[in-house]
XYZ file of C-alpha atoms in Angstrom:
202
model
C 93.795 105.953 91.533
C 95.753 108.775 93.091
C 96.254 108.624 96.859
C 94.116 111.053 98.781
C 95.281 112.644 102.052
C 93.511 112.072 105.322
C 94.331 113.318 108.771
C 97.084 111.582 110.708
C 94.735 110.937 113.606
C 92.166 109.192 111.461
C 94.841 107.138 109.749
C 96.274 106.044 113.043
C 92.816 105.170 114.345
C 92.062 102.970 111.322
C 95.489 101.245 111.505
C 95.845 100.828 115.244
C 92.161 100.760 116.318
C 91.673 97.029 115.558
C 94.805 96.116 117.506
C 93.634 98.205 120.476
C 90.161 96.613 120.244
C 91.732 93.146 120.225
C 93.673 93.942 123.360
C 90.635 95.339 125.201
C 88.485 92.422 124.085
C 91.039 89.884 125.250
C 91.372 91.532 128.689
C 87.622 91.413 129.172
C 87.064 87.882 127.805
C 90.315 85.996 128.515
C 88.843 83.957 131.404
C 85.531 83.127 129.761
C 84.480 80.122 127.667
C 81.765 80.321 125.012
C 79.874 77.483 123.398
C 78.857 77.630 119.776
C 77.382 74.639 117.929
C 78.346 72.353 120.765
C 82.020 73.361 120.711
C 83.717 75.392 123.473
C 85.851 78.373 122.504
C 87.893 80.401 124.974
C 87.957 84.177 125.029
C 91.093 84.415 122.828
C 89.464 82.526 119.962
C 86.256 84.617 120.233
C 88.231 87.892 120.181
C 90.280 86.622 117.227
C 87.056 85.790 115.352
C 85.866 89.383 115.979
C 89.263 90.867 115.050
C 89.263 89.512 111.493
C 86.173 91.350 110.199
C 87.193 94.438 112.168
C 90.551 94.436 110.423
C 88.912 93.987 107.061
C 86.449 96.814 107.685
C 89.100 99.292 108.933
C 91.426 98.479 105.993
C 88.519 98.811 103.601
C 87.639 102.250 105.046
C 91.283 103.297 104.752
C 91.369 102.239 101.114
C 88.043 104.027 100.403
C 89.330 107.258 101.957
C 92.865 107.263 100.514
C 92.416 105.265 97.329
C 95.551 103.284 98.077
C 96.958 100.525 100.302
C 100.610 99.633 100.687
C 101.843 96.127 99.943
C 102.621 95.787 103.642
C 99.016 96.581 104.583
C 97.625 94.145 102.049
C 99.944 91.316 103.145
C 99.110 91.954 106.798
C 95.391 91.722 106.103
C 95.840 88.506 104.031
C 97.841 86.887 106.873
C 95.352 88.012 109.513
C 92.528 86.370 107.557
C 94.594 83.208 106.872
C 96.108 82.583 110.306
C 93.232 84.120 112.288
C 90.784 82.030 110.247
C 92.765 78.848 110.883
C 92.799 79.532 114.638
C 89.014 79.983 114.708
C 88.204 77.112 112.331
C 90.536 74.659 114.170
C 89.909 76.192 117.636
C 93.693 76.495 118.047
C 95.199 79.779 119.119
C 98.659 78.820 117.963
C 97.975 79.776 114.372
C 97.102 83.352 115.256
C 100.126 83.613 117.513
C 102.315 82.568 114.556
C 100.976 85.409 112.397
C 103.533 88.080 113.520
C 106.338 85.598 112.885
C 105.122 85.014 109.330
C 104.594 88.722 108.645
C 108.053 89.780 109.788
C 109.767 86.805 108.186
C 107.939 87.559 104.922
C 108.967 91.258 105.005
C 112.539 90.316 105.857
C 112.574 87.854 102.975
C 111.187 90.348 100.451
C 113.574 93.098 101.486
C 116.487 90.659 101.634
C 115.682 89.405 98.099
C 115.813 93.013 96.917
C 119.197 93.513 98.595
C 120.550 90.451 96.771
C 119.543 92.140 93.542
C 121.285 95.354 94.614
C 117.931 97.130 95.135
C 115.979 98.617 98.021
C 112.322 97.679 97.824
C 111.850 99.883 100.895
C 112.679 102.840 98.699
C 109.827 101.956 96.285
C 107.436 101.971 99.235
C 108.653 104.993 101.209
C 110.699 106.961 98.607
C 108.069 109.646 97.973
C 107.494 110.271 101.676
C 111.182 110.242 102.547
C 113.551 111.442 99.791
C 117.036 109.904 100.454
C 120.111 108.923 98.554
C 120.405 105.314 97.348
C 123.221 104.517 99.829
C 121.006 105.577 102.710
C 118.173 103.353 101.482
C 120.492 100.374 101.213
C 121.761 100.828 104.750
C 118.285 101.347 106.162
C 116.992 98.261 104.287
C 119.811 96.101 105.651
C 119.072 97.186 109.208
C 115.348 96.665 108.731
C 115.913 93.113 107.474
C 117.881 92.327 110.634
C 115.246 94.030 112.729
C 112.372 92.037 111.181
C 114.323 88.783 111.634
C 114.845 89.672 115.325
C 111.102 90.390 115.797
C 110.163 87.121 114.115
C 112.473 85.175 116.430
C 111.338 87.112 119.467
C 107.679 86.420 118.641
C 108.404 82.721 118.397
C 110.222 82.769 121.755
C 107.399 84.596 123.532
C 104.360 82.690 122.239
C 106.032 79.340 122.688
C 107.605 80.025 126.077
C 105.261 82.413 127.835
C 101.583 82.759 128.684
C 98.925 83.954 126.204
C 98.529 87.197 128.220
C 102.274 87.861 127.957
C 102.093 87.373 124.221
C 99.061 89.663 123.825
C 100.918 92.397 125.727
C 103.966 91.864 123.571
C 101.951 91.990 120.385
C 99.981 95.065 121.425
C 102.654 97.179 123.034
C 106.049 95.520 122.465
C 105.975 95.237 118.673
C 104.484 98.734 118.226
C 107.087 100.265 120.591
C 109.918 98.374 118.849
C 108.955 99.661 115.424
C 108.667 103.200 116.716
C 112.003 103.014 118.501
C 113.743 101.497 115.474
C 112.818 104.375 113.158
C 113.614 106.902 115.858
C 117.104 105.513 116.199
C 117.693 105.794 112.406
C 117.581 109.607 112.508
C 121.354 109.803 111.675
C 120.736 108.021 108.386
C 117.867 110.373 107.532
C 119.938 113.438 108.329
C 123.074 112.164 106.547
C 121.509 110.842 103.373
C 118.271 112.820 103.215
C 117.585 114.880 100.083
C 116.200 118.358 100.517
C 113.100 118.884 98.374
C 113.547 121.604 95.714
C 112.378 124.993 96.892
C 109.452 126.473 95.013
C 109.848 129.794 93.285
C 108.168 132.925 94.540
């Protein structure tokens, strides 16, 4: 199925909306305890339980509107369901806090495996959106592997060594800002190795 275009605002809402909803829900419910079936669940677990179907719904809408999901989006949803589900089922918030570590470690591993084969799997994902010479893709992929490893380690340090509230703030704002800043700082690669699209005739 060919990918269909949707507005950038709607795409951002579907991708970032569940994360924003998780943050707002946590702020409102973090100090509350709920009892279901005789078992007590704190606000974090309740918000996690609500986040899983919300993430599935928003991703499903995105797929229905565009006809396509990236491998990164699919893996993220799978890990959200897996680790979020374990946290709710076992009433243990640690599993959901591990999720970003697993996501970034998995991405780093996949991209690193491609580099060992002399390929840039990043190019296969973003090549159509961002035409660039092979050398540029290899450099960007190497940097992204190191970046993902750093984020995985940082997530482990924060969720293990700091409060749940600190981790939620890091997950909501820190990770998003870090990804944005990373790609902003790669502008020299894009300008040096970028390929100009062919000009259309009159």
